[in-house]
Amino acid sequence: MLGGMQDWPLRIMRILDHAAREHGTRELVSLYADGTVTRTDWAGIQRDSRKLAAALERLGVRPGDRVATLAMNHSRHVVAWYGTIGMGGIIHTINPRLFDDQLAYIANHAEDRILFYDRAFAPLVERLKPRWTTIEKFICFDPAPGEPGFENLIDEEAGDYQWREGDEREPAMLCYTSGTTGDPKGVLYEHRSTVLQAMTLTSGDLFELTARAVVLPVVPMFHAAAWGLPFATAIAGGKMVFSADYNPSVMCDLMRAEKVSHTAGVPTVWLALIAHVEATDGDLASLRVVHIGGAAAPRSMIEWFRDRGIRVGHAWGMTEMSPLGTCGAPLGNWDELDDGAQLDYLCRQGRVPFGVELRTVDDAGAVLPRDGKASGRLQARGPWVLRQYFQDERGPVIDAEGWFDTGDVAILHADGVMQITDRSKDVIKSGGEWISSIELENAAVGCPGVAEAAAVAVAHPKWDERPLLLVVRKPGAQIGAEEILAHLADHVAKWWLPDEIVFVDSLPHTATGKLLKTALREQYRDYRLRTAA
Ligand code: ADP
């Protein structure tokens, strides 16, 4: 027996139709790499997306075909998403910061047919053209004056295209993992999974997105669908601000000029932004909500935002989870917690929203208690969690009960709060016990004079592995190993203290701005610790 309600498939285009109908004049502002600023609104995005959908059909794109982008954040990129999805295509966001081999592999594996790209990436496109075997047409979002590009393509259309209808489980978007842990793998998002997550993101407990919000996704649109923000902000009817330029001074000016209230991004970007604000005695006047995700944020960073009256929290997730898993929203007892306890709470990764289930298991697969102590492999399930990678021979990568192993190591607390202690590959195994590389790094970054730190496991004859800490000093700072060790001794167990500290000029990062631990492990694999002698 069916119930008495209407059949209303959870299709992504309903999000855009809602935004255009109910919040049509709410703006989307884009700052392009050459400094140009454009303004459109949700009605304009809908109109241009209809034109693009028609243009893609004219170019011979069929439902289910992949249309790729190689671009930073801007409203044309948003149109590319909605226009492609609207005609039944699958929008594939490629991360331009990947290595050539990965870029070649990803586009060929996805069998992309069209590529939209930013002019800034033209040299990359020219270099890879001979290696891309399936892309038939290359269209520039922002061509040089007088050259044809995206606007010419859509200008030829009337804008009366009717979205292709279909099942809510149809695919809409393809994102590849950045390959931190092996070959990039494709994750195929569905209409339903995307809509459900976007609706969830608008809840107060999560991103607090409302029609009054002015949202600047610092996270690039090629990083796990910009964490769903171009969908969720459309549902809320908020204003969006995009910057293709990550220079902290440009970003700060833009945030002030457009009165940005909400942002989200990885810790490395915030490091630069905070340094700029401090150096210029500036402020982030209108900013109210900051979400930090993609990697663990140091306590000092969380404190910095909190002390300025900004709601700050972790968002934890991964490409395989569309990407949202948890968010650091306060619980009912918030007002009873003292200052330090509130900060401790914010430094953890947060709670799940309805739609995500988490558990931790030990190496034998036994479920661990939520006692705030037991640390184990973190598993997740839910309607926006991966079942199987795109075109992957292994088939489903979940167990019989639907649990997906995230590759993270975590502690679950009795109040449901999740705390990432490490990635399973980054954990330092000393004498059979685990040292969290993340906690060591974050404690080190809290030490004045330390700009960035990475803790890696180095082989040790007695302990199996011991931590080596690599440190980048802040410009002009003189800090030495002894001072850092003294600082760490106040923050971590004695047996966690790194056996050695090595000062370096810079640390390698992944294409999404995280510490590239694989490269560091490789580089320091044969490092001989003095304690190993
Ligand atoms: P990739 O796996 O290619 O690096 P993802 O962005 O999907 O790209 O990475 C997801 C991983 O990033 C998670 O499994 C986790 O290890 C880490 N991560 C994401 N958010 C957080 C967070 N708030 N705190 C700590 N680690 C995080």
Coordinates of C-alpha atoms and ligand atoms in Angstrom, one line a residue:
M1 CA 0.0 0.0 0.0
L2 CA 1.2 3.5 -0.8
G3 CA 0.6 6.6 1.3
G4 CA -1.4 9.5 0.2
M5 CA 1.4 12.0 -0.7
Q6 CA 2.7 13.1 -4.0
D7 CA 5.5 11.6 -6.0
W8 CA 8.2 14.3 -6.0
P9 CA 11.6 12.8 -6.9
L10 CA 14.5 14.5 -5.0
R11 CA 16.1 15.9 -8.2
I12 CA 18.8 18.5 -8.0
M13 CA 17.1 20.9 -10.5
R14 CA 14.2 21.4 -8.0
I15 CA 16.8 23.1 -5.9
L16 CA 17.7 25.6 -8.6
D17 CA 14.0 26.1 -9.5
H18 CA 13.2 26.9 -5.9
A19 CA 16.1 29.3 -5.6
A20 CA 15.1 31.1 -8.8
R21 CA 11.4 31.2 -7.9
E22 CA 11.7 32.1 -4.2
H23 CA 15.0 34.0 -4.0
G24 CA 15.5 35.0 -7.6
T25 CA 17.2 38.3 -7.0
R26 CA 19.6 37.0 -4.4
E27 CA 23.1 37.6 -5.8
L28 CA 26.0 35.5 -6.8
V29 CA 29.2 37.6 -7.0
S30 CA 32.4 36.2 -8.7
L31 CA 35.9 37.6 -8.6
Y32 CA 37.8 36.2 -11.5
A33 CA 41.6 35.6 -11.6
D34 CA 42.2 38.8 -13.7
G35 CA 40.3 40.9 -11.1
T36 CA 37.1 41.2 -13.0
V37 CA 34.0 41.0 -10.8
T38 CA 30.6 39.7 -12.2
R39 CA 27.2 39.7 -10.6
T40 CA 24.3 37.5 -11.3
D41 CA 21.4 36.1 -9.2
W42 CA 19.7 32.8 -8.7
A43 CA 17.2 33.6 -11.5
G44 CA 20.2 34.3 -13.8
I45 CA 21.8 31.1 -12.9
Q46 CA 18.6 29.2 -13.8
R47 CA 18.3 31.1 -17.1
D48 CA 21.9 30.4 -18.0
S49 CA 21.7 26.8 -16.9
R50 CA 18.7 26.2 -19.2
K51 CA 20.8 27.7 -22.0
L52 CA 23.7 25.6 -21.2
A53 CA 21.6 22.4 -21.0
A54 CA 20.3 23.2 -24.5
A55 CA 23.8 23.9 -25.8
L56 CA 25.2 20.7 -24.5
E57 CA 22.4 18.8 -26.3
R58 CA 23.3 20.7 -29.4
L59 CA 26.9 19.5 -29.0
G60 CA 25.7 15.9 -28.8
V61 CA 26.0 15.3 -25.1
R62 CA 23.6 12.6 -24.0
P63 CA 22.1 11.8 -20.6
G64 CA 24.7 10.0 -18.5
D65 CA 27.7 11.5 -20.4
R66 CA 30.4 13.1 -18.4
V67 CA 31.1 16.9 -18.7
A68 CA 34.2 18.0 -16.9
T69 CA 35.4 21.2 -15.4
L70 CA 38.9 22.4 -14.6
A71 CA 38.1 25.6 -12.8
M72 CA 38.2 27.7 -9.7
N73 CA 35.0 29.0 -8.0
H74 CA 32.8 31.4 -10.0
S75 CA 29.2 31.6 -11.1
R76 CA 29.9 30.2 -14.6
H77 CA 31.2 27.1 -12.9
V78 CA 27.9 27.0 -11.0
V79 CA 26.0 27.2 -14.3
A80 CA 28.2 24.4 -15.7
W81 CA 27.1 22.2 -12.7
Y82 CA 23.4 22.9 -12.9
G83 CA 23.2 23.1 -16.7
T84 CA 24.9 19.7 -17.1
I85 CA 22.8 18.1 -14.4
G86 CA 19.7 19.7 -15.9
M87 CA 20.1 17.9 -19.2
G88 CA 20.8 14.5 -17.5
G89 CA 24.6 14.8 -17.8
I90 CA 27.1 14.1 -15.0
I91 CA 29.3 17.0 -14.0
H92 CA 32.8 15.9 -13.3
T93 CA 34.9 18.4 -11.3
I94 CA 38.6 17.9 -11.9
N95 CA 41.1 19.2 -9.4
P96 CA 43.6 21.3 -11.4
R97 CA 46.3 20.9 -8.7
L98 CA 46.7 17.2 -9.4
F99 CA 49.8 15.9 -11.1
D100 CA 49.7 15.4 -14.9
D101 CA 49.5 11.6 -14.6
Q102 CA 46.5 11.9 -12.3
L103 CA 44.8 14.5 -14.6
A104 CA 45.3 12.2 -17.6
Y105 CA 44.1 9.2 -15.7
I106 CA 41.0 10.8 -14.2
A107 CA 39.6 12.3 -17.4
N108 CA 40.2 9.2 -19.4
H109 CA 38.8 6.9 -16.7
A110 CA 35.7 9.1 -16.4
E111 CA 35.4 9.2 -20.3
D112 CA 34.8 12.9 -20.1
R113 CA 33.4 14.3 -23.4
I114 CA 33.5 18.1 -22.9
L115 CA 35.8 20.1 -20.8
F116 CA 35.1 23.6 -19.4
Y117 CA 38.2 25.3 -18.1
D118 CA 39.5 28.6 -16.7
R119 CA 41.9 30.5 -18.9
A120 CA 44.5 30.3 -16.1
F121 CA 44.6 26.6 -16.8
A122 CA 45.0 26.9 -20.6
P123 CA 48.7 25.8 -20.5
L124 CA 47.7 22.7 -18.5
V125 CA 44.9 21.9 -21.0
E126 CA 47.3 22.3 -24.0
R127 CA 49.8 20.0 -22.3
L128 CA 47.3 17.3 -21.5
K129 CA 45.3 17.4 -24.7
P130 CA 47.4 14.7 -26.4
R131 CA 46.9 12.4 -23.4
W132 CA 43.1 12.9 -23.0
T133 CA 41.6 10.4 -25.3
T134 CA 37.8 11.1 -24.9
I135 CA 37.4 14.8 -24.6
E136 CA 36.0 16.2 -27.9
K137 CA 35.5 19.8 -27.1
F138 CA 37.3 22.3 -24.9
I139 CA 35.5 25.5 -23.8
C140 CA 37.0 28.3 -21.9
F141 CA 35.0 29.9 -19.2
D142 CA 36.8 33.3 -19.4
P143 CA 38.5 33.5 -22.8
A144 CA 40.8 36.4 -23.8
P145 CA 38.9 39.3 -25.3
G146 CA 37.6 38.5 -28.8
E147 CA 38.0 34.8 -28.4
P148 CA 35.0 32.4 -28.3
G149 CA 34.1 30.8 -25.0
F150 CA 31.4 29.9 -22.5
E151 CA 29.2 33.0 -23.0
N152 CA 29.1 32.6 -26.8
L153 CA 28.1 29.0 -26.3
I154 CA 25.1 29.8 -24.2
D155 CA 24.2 33.0 -25.9
E156 CA 23.0 31.0 -28.9
E157 CA 20.2 29.4 -26.9
A158 CA 16.8 30.8 -26.0
G159 CA 16.8 29.7 -22.3
D160 CA 13.4 27.8 -22.5
Y161 CA 14.9 24.4 -22.0
Q162 CA 12.8 22.0 -19.8
W163 CA 14.9 20.0 -17.4
R164 CA 15.2 16.3 -18.1
E165 CA 13.1 14.3 -15.6
G166 CA 14.1 11.0 -14.2
D167 CA 14.7 8.8 -11.2
E168 CA 16.1 10.4 -8.0
R169 CA 18.7 7.7 -7.8
E170 CA 20.2 8.7 -11.2
P171 CA 23.8 10.0 -11.1
A172 CA 24.5 13.7 -11.3
M173 CA 28.0 14.4 -10.2
L174 CA 31.4 12.7 -10.3
C175 CA 34.3 13.6 -7.9
Y176 CA 37.6 11.7 -7.6
T177 CA 39.4 11.3 -4.4
S178 CA 42.7 13.3 -4.5
G179 CA 44.8 10.2 -4.4
T180 CA 46.3 10.8 -0.9
T181 CA 45.9 7.1 -0.3
G182 CA 46.5 5.6 -3.8
D183 CA 45.1 5.9 -7.3
P184 CA 42.3 8.5 -7.5
K185 CA 38.9 6.8 -7.3
G186 CA 35.6 8.1 -8.7
V187 CA 32.7 8.8 -6.4
L188 CA 29.4 9.1 -8.3
Y189 CA 26.9 11.3 -6.4
E190 CA 23.1 10.9 -7.1
H191 CA 20.3 13.4 -7.3
R192 CA 18.8 12.0 -4.1
S193 CA 22.1 11.9 -2.1
T194 CA 22.9 15.4 -3.1
V195 CA 19.5 16.8 -2.3
L196 CA 19.3 15.1 1.1
Q197 CA 22.7 16.3 2.1
A198 CA 22.0 19.9 0.9
M199 CA 18.8 20.0 2.9
T200 CA 20.6 18.8 5.9
L201 CA 23.4 21.4 5.5
T202 CA 20.8 24.2 5.9
S203 CA 19.9 23.1 9.5
G204 CA 21.0 25.3 12.3
D205 CA 23.1 22.6 13.8
L206 CA 25.2 22.4 10.7
F207 CA 26.1 25.4 8.6
E208 CA 23.4 27.7 9.8
L209 CA 22.5 28.6 6.3
T210 CA 19.6 31.0 6.0
A211 CA 18.3 33.4 3.4
R212 CA 20.3 36.1 5.2
A213 CA 23.6 34.2 4.8
V214 CA 26.3 35.5 2.5
V215 CA 28.4 32.4 1.8
L216 CA 31.9 32.3 0.4
P217 CA 33.1 28.8 -0.1
V218 CA 36.8 29.0 0.4
V219 CA 36.8 25.3 -0.4
P220 CA 37.2 25.0 -4.2
M221 CA 34.3 23.6 -6.2
F222 CA 36.5 20.8 -7.3
H223 CA 37.0 19.6 -3.7
A224 CA 34.0 17.3 -3.0
A225 CA 31.4 19.5 -4.6
A226 CA 32.6 22.5 -2.5
W227 CA 31.1 20.6 0.4
G228 CA 27.6 20.9 -1.1
L229 CA 27.5 24.7 -0.6
P230 CA 26.3 25.7 -4.1
F231 CA 23.3 23.4 -3.5
A232 CA 22.6 24.1 0.1
T233 CA 22.9 27.9 -0.3
A234 CA 20.4 27.7 -3.2
I235 CA 17.9 25.9 -0.9
A236 CA 18.4 28.5 1.8
G237 CA 18.2 31.4 -0.7
G238 CA 21.5 32.9 0.5
K239 CA 23.9 35.1 -1.4
M240 CA 27.1 33.5 -2.7
V241 CA 30.5 35.0 -3.2
F242 CA 33.3 33.3 -5.1
S243 CA 36.9 34.1 -5.5
A244 CA 39.2 32.5 -8.0
D245 CA 42.1 34.3 -6.3
Y246 CA 43.3 32.8 -3.0
N247 CA 45.6 35.7 -2.1
P248 CA 44.6 36.4 1.5
S249 CA 44.6 40.2 1.0
V250 CA 42.2 39.8 -2.0
M251 CA 40.0 37.4 -0.1
C252 CA 39.8 39.7 3.0
D253 CA 38.9 42.7 0.8
L254 CA 36.2 40.7 -1.0
M255 CA 34.8 39.4 2.3
R256 CA 34.5 42.9 3.7
A257 CA 33.1 44.4 0.5
E258 CA 30.4 41.7 0.1
K259 CA 29.7 41.3 3.8
V260 CA 30.5 37.6 3.8
S261 CA 28.9 35.9 6.9
H262 CA 29.7 32.2 6.2
T263 CA 32.8 30.4 5.0
A264 CA 34.2 26.9 4.9
G265 CA 37.6 25.7 4.0
V266 CA 40.7 23.6 4.8
P267 CA 43.1 24.7 7.6
T268 CA 46.0 25.7 5.3
V269 CA 43.9 28.5 3.8
W270 CA 42.9 29.8 7.2
L271 CA 46.6 29.8 8.3
A272 CA 47.4 32.3 5.5
L273 CA 44.2 34.4 6.1
I274 CA 44.8 34.7 9.9
A275 CA 48.5 35.6 9.3
H276 CA 47.3 38.4 6.9
V277 CA 44.6 39.7 9.3
E278 CA 47.2 39.8 12.1
A279 CA 49.9 41.5 10.0
T280 CA 47.6 44.2 8.7
D281 CA 45.7 44.7 11.9
G282 CA 42.6 44.0 9.9
D283 CA 39.3 42.3 10.8
L284 CA 36.7 40.0 9.2
A285 CA 33.9 42.3 10.3
S286 CA 30.8 40.5 9.0
L287 CA 32.0 36.9 9.4
R288 CA 29.8 34.9 11.7
V289 CA 30.3 31.2 10.9
V290 CA 33.5 29.4 9.9
H291 CA 33.7 25.7 9.2
I292 CA 37.1 24.1 9.0
G293 CA 37.4 20.7 7.4
G294 CA 39.4 18.5 5.2
A295 CA 42.1 18.1 7.9
A296 CA 42.2 18.7 11.6
A297 CA 42.4 22.3 12.6
P298 CA 44.9 23.3 15.3
R299 CA 43.4 24.4 18.6
S300 CA 45.1 27.8 18.2
M301 CA 43.2 28.4 15.0
I302 CA 39.8 27.4 16.6
E303 CA 40.6 29.7 19.5
W304 CA 41.5 32.6 17.1
F305 CA 38.1 32.6 15.5
R306 CA 36.2 31.9 18.7
D307 CA 37.8 34.8 20.5
R308 CA 36.6 37.1 17.7
G309 CA 33.0 36.0 18.4
I310 CA 32.8 33.9 15.2
R311 CA 31.0 30.5 15.4
V312 CA 33.8 28.1 14.5
G313 CA 33.7 24.4 14.2
H314 CA 35.1 21.4 12.5
A315 CA 33.3 19.7 9.6
W316 CA 34.6 16.2 9.0
G317 CA 33.9 14.3 5.9
M318 CA 35.4 12.8 2.8
T319 CA 34.7 12.7 -0.9
E320 CA 33.1 9.3 -0.3
M321 CA 30.6 10.9 1.9
S322 CA 29.5 13.7 -0.5
P323 CA 31.4 14.9 1.7
L324 CA 29.6 15.7 5.0
G325 CA 30.0 13.3 8.0
T326 CA 30.0 15.4 11.2
C327 CA 29.9 19.0 12.2
G328 CA 31.0 20.7 15.5
A329 CA 27.6 21.9 16.8
P330 CA 27.1 22.6 20.5
L331 CA 25.0 20.3 22.6
G332 CA 22.3 21.2 25.2
N333 CA 24.9 21.4 28.0
W334 CA 27.0 24.0 26.1
D335 CA 26.3 26.9 28.6
E336 CA 27.3 24.7 31.5
L337 CA 30.8 24.0 30.1
D338 CA 33.6 26.2 31.2
D339 CA 35.8 28.0 28.6
G340 CA 38.4 25.2 28.3
A341 CA 35.8 22.5 28.0
Q342 CA 34.0 24.4 25.3
L343 CA 37.3 24.7 23.4
D344 CA 38.0 21.0 23.9
Y345 CA 34.6 20.3 22.4
L346 CA 35.2 22.6 19.4
C347 CA 38.5 20.9 18.7
R348 CA 36.8 17.6 18.1
Q349 CA 35.2 16.8 14.8
G350 CA 31.6 17.0 16.0
R351 CA 28.4 15.1 15.8
V352 CA 26.5 13.4 12.9
P353 CA 23.4 14.9 11.5
F354 CA 20.4 12.7 10.8
G355 CA 21.3 10.7 7.7
V356 CA 24.8 9.6 8.9
E357 CA 25.6 6.7 11.2
L358 CA 29.0 6.2 12.7
R359 CA 30.7 3.4 14.6
T360 CA 34.3 2.5 15.5
V361 CA 35.7 -1.1 15.3
D362 CA 38.9 -2.7 16.4
D363 CA 41.3 -4.5 14.1
A364 CA 39.2 -7.7 14.4
G365 CA 36.1 -5.9 13.5
A366 CA 34.5 -5.8 17.0
V367 CA 32.4 -2.7 17.6
L368 CA 34.0 -0.4 20.2
P369 CA 32.1 1.4 23.0
R370 CA 31.4 5.1 22.8
D371 CA 33.3 5.8 25.9
G372 CA 35.6 8.7 24.9
K373 CA 38.6 6.4 25.2
A374 CA 38.6 3.5 22.7
S375 CA 40.2 4.4 19.5
G376 CA 39.5 2.4 16.3
R377 CA 38.7 2.3 12.7
L378 CA 35.8 4.7 11.9
Q379 CA 33.0 3.3 9.7
A380 CA 30.0 5.2 8.3
R381 CA 26.7 4.5 6.5
G382 CA 23.8 6.5 5.2
P383 CA 22.1 7.7 2.0
W384 CA 25.0 9.9 1.0
V385 CA 27.8 7.5 1.9
L386 CA 29.6 5.6 -0.9
R387 CA 28.5 2.1 -1.8
Q388 CA 30.9 1.5 -4.7
Y389 CA 33.5 3.5 -6.6
F390 CA 32.8 4.5 -10.2
Q391 CA 33.7 1.8 -12.7
D392 CA 35.6 -0.2 -10.2
E393 CA 35.9 -3.9 -10.7
R394 CA 35.8 -4.6 -6.9
G395 CA 32.1 -3.8 -6.8
P396 CA 30.6 -2.6 -3.5
V397 CA 33.2 -1.6 -0.9
I398 CA 30.8 -1.9 2.1
D399 CA 30.1 -4.8 4.4
A400 CA 26.8 -6.7 4.6
E401 CA 25.3 -4.1 6.9
G402 CA 26.3 -1.2 4.7
W403 CA 29.3 0.0 6.7
F404 CA 32.0 1.8 4.8
D405 CA 35.4 1.9 6.3
T406 CA 36.6 5.6 6.2
G407 CA 40.3 4.9 6.6
D408 CA 40.2 7.2 9.6
V409 CA 41.0 6.3 13.2
A410 CA 38.7 7.9 15.8
I411 CA 37.2 8.0 19.2
L412 CA 33.5 8.2 19.8
H413 CA 32.4 10.0 23.0
A414 CA 29.3 9.1 25.0
D415 CA 27.6 12.3 23.8
G416 CA 28.0 11.2 20.2
V417 CA 30.9 13.5 19.5
M418 CA 33.5 12.1 17.2
Q419 CA 37.2 12.8 17.5
I420 CA 39.6 11.9 14.7
T421 CA 42.9 10.7 16.0
D422 CA 44.5 10.0 12.7
R423 CA 44.3 8.5 9.3
S424 CA 45.0 4.8 9.6
K425 CA 48.1 5.1 7.4
D426 CA 49.5 8.1 9.4
V427 CA 49.2 6.7 12.9
I428 CA 52.7 6.2 14.6
K429 CA 52.9 2.8 16.1
S430 CA 55.3 3.0 19.0
G431 CA 55.8 -0.1 21.1
G432 CA 52.4 -1.5 20.2
E433 CA 50.6 1.8 21.1
W434 CA 49.4 4.5 18.8
I435 CA 50.6 8.0 18.7
S436 CA 48.3 10.5 16.9
S437 CA 50.3 12.4 14.3
I438 CA 47.4 15.0 14.2
E439 CA 47.6 15.7 17.9
L440 CA 51.3 16.2 17.8
E441 CA 51.1 18.5 14.8
N442 CA 48.3 20.6 16.3
A443 CA 50.1 20.9 19.6
A444 CA 53.3 22.0 17.8
V445 CA 51.4 24.6 15.8
G446 CA 50.2 26.1 19.1
C447 CA 53.8 26.9 19.9
P448 CA 54.6 30.6 19.2
G449 CA 57.1 30.7 16.2
V450 CA 55.8 27.5 14.6
A451 CA 54.0 28.1 11.3
E452 CA 53.4 24.5 10.3
A453 CA 54.3 21.0 11.5
A454 CA 54.1 17.4 10.3
A455 CA 54.7 14.3 12.4
V456 CA 55.8 11.2 10.6
A457 CA 56.7 7.7 11.7
V458 CA 60.3 6.7 11.4
A459 CA 61.5 3.1 11.9
H460 CA 63.0 2.4 15.3
P461 CA 64.8 -0.8 16.3
K462 CA 63.3 -0.9 19.8
W463 CA 59.9 0.8 19.5
D464 CA 59.1 -0.2 15.9
E465 CA 58.2 3.4 15.0
R466 CA 58.9 6.7 16.7
P467 CA 57.7 10.2 15.7
L468 CA 59.9 12.7 13.8
L469 CA 58.5 16.2 13.8
L470 CA 59.1 18.4 10.8
V471 CA 58.7 22.1 11.5
V472 CA 58.4 25.2 9.4
R473 CA 59.2 28.3 11.4
K474 CA 57.1 31.5 11.1
P475 CA 59.0 34.2 9.1
G476 CA 61.7 35.7 11.4
A477 CA 61.1 33.3 14.3
Q478 CA 64.2 31.9 16.0
I479 CA 62.5 29.1 17.9
G480 CA 64.6 26.0 18.5
A481 CA 63.9 22.3 19.2
E482 CA 64.2 22.6 22.9
E483 CA 61.5 25.2 23.2
I484 CA 59.1 23.2 21.0
L485 CA 59.7 20.1 23.0
A486 CA 59.1 22.0 26.2
H487 CA 55.8 23.3 24.8
L488 CA 54.8 19.8 23.6
A489 CA 55.5 18.4 27.0
D490 CA 52.6 20.4 28.4
H491 CA 50.2 19.1 25.8
V492 CA 50.9 15.5 25.0
A493 CA 52.0 12.3 26.9
K494 CA 55.7 12.1 27.5
W495 CA 56.2 9.0 25.4
W496 CA 54.6 10.8 22.5
L497 CA 57.3 13.5 22.4
P498 CA 59.1 13.4 19.0
D499 CA 62.5 11.8 19.1
E500 CA 63.8 14.6 16.9
I501 CA 62.7 17.8 15.4
V502 CA 63.9 18.8 11.9
F503 CA 63.4 22.4 10.7
V504 CA 62.4 22.7 7.0
D505 CA 61.6 25.6 4.7
S506 CA 58.3 24.2 3.6
L507 CA 56.1 21.1 3.7
P508 CA 54.5 19.4 0.7
H509 CA 50.7 19.6 0.3
T510 CA 48.1 17.6 -1.6
A511 CA 46.0 19.1 -4.3
T512 CA 43.4 20.0 -1.7
G513 CA 45.9 21.7 0.6
K514 CA 46.5 18.9 3.1
L515 CA 49.9 17.8 4.3
L516 CA 51.2 15.2 1.8
K517 CA 52.2 12.5 4.3
T518 CA 52.9 9.9 1.6
A519 CA 55.7 12.1 0.2
L520 CA 57.1 12.8 3.7
R521 CA 57.0 9.2 4.6
E522 CA 58.9 8.4 1.4
Q523 CA 61.4 11.2 2.0
Y524 CA 62.2 10.3 5.6
R525 CA 61.8 6.5 5.4
D526 CA 65.5 5.8 5.9
Y527 CA 66.0 8.7 8.3
R528 CA 68.2 7.5 11.2
L529 CA 67.0 8.8 14.5
R530 CA 69.7 9.6 17.1
T531 CA 67.7 7.5 19.6
A532 CA 68.0 4.5 17.3
A533 CA 71.8 4.4 17.6
Ligands
ADP1 P1 41.4 12.7 0.1 O1 40.9 11.5 0.7 O2 41.6 12.5 -1.3 O3 42.5 13.4 0.8 P2 39.1 14.0 1.1 O4 38.8 15.4 1.1 O5 38.0 13.1 0.7 O6 40.2 13.8 0.1 O7 39.7 13.6 2.5 C1 39.0 13.0 3.5 C2 39.8 12.8 4.7 O8 40.3 14.1 5.2 C3 39.1 12.2 5.9 O9 39.1 10.8 5.7 C4 40.0 12.6 7.0 O10 41.2 11.8 7.2 C5 40.4 14.0 6.6 N1 39.5 15.0 7.2 C6 38.5 15.6 6.7 N2 37.9 16.5 7.5 C7 38.6 16.4 8.7 C8 38.5 17.1 10.0 N3 37.6 18.0 10.2 N4 39.4 16.7 10.9 C9 40.4 15.8 10.7 N5 40.5 15.2 9.5 C10 39.7 15.5 8.5

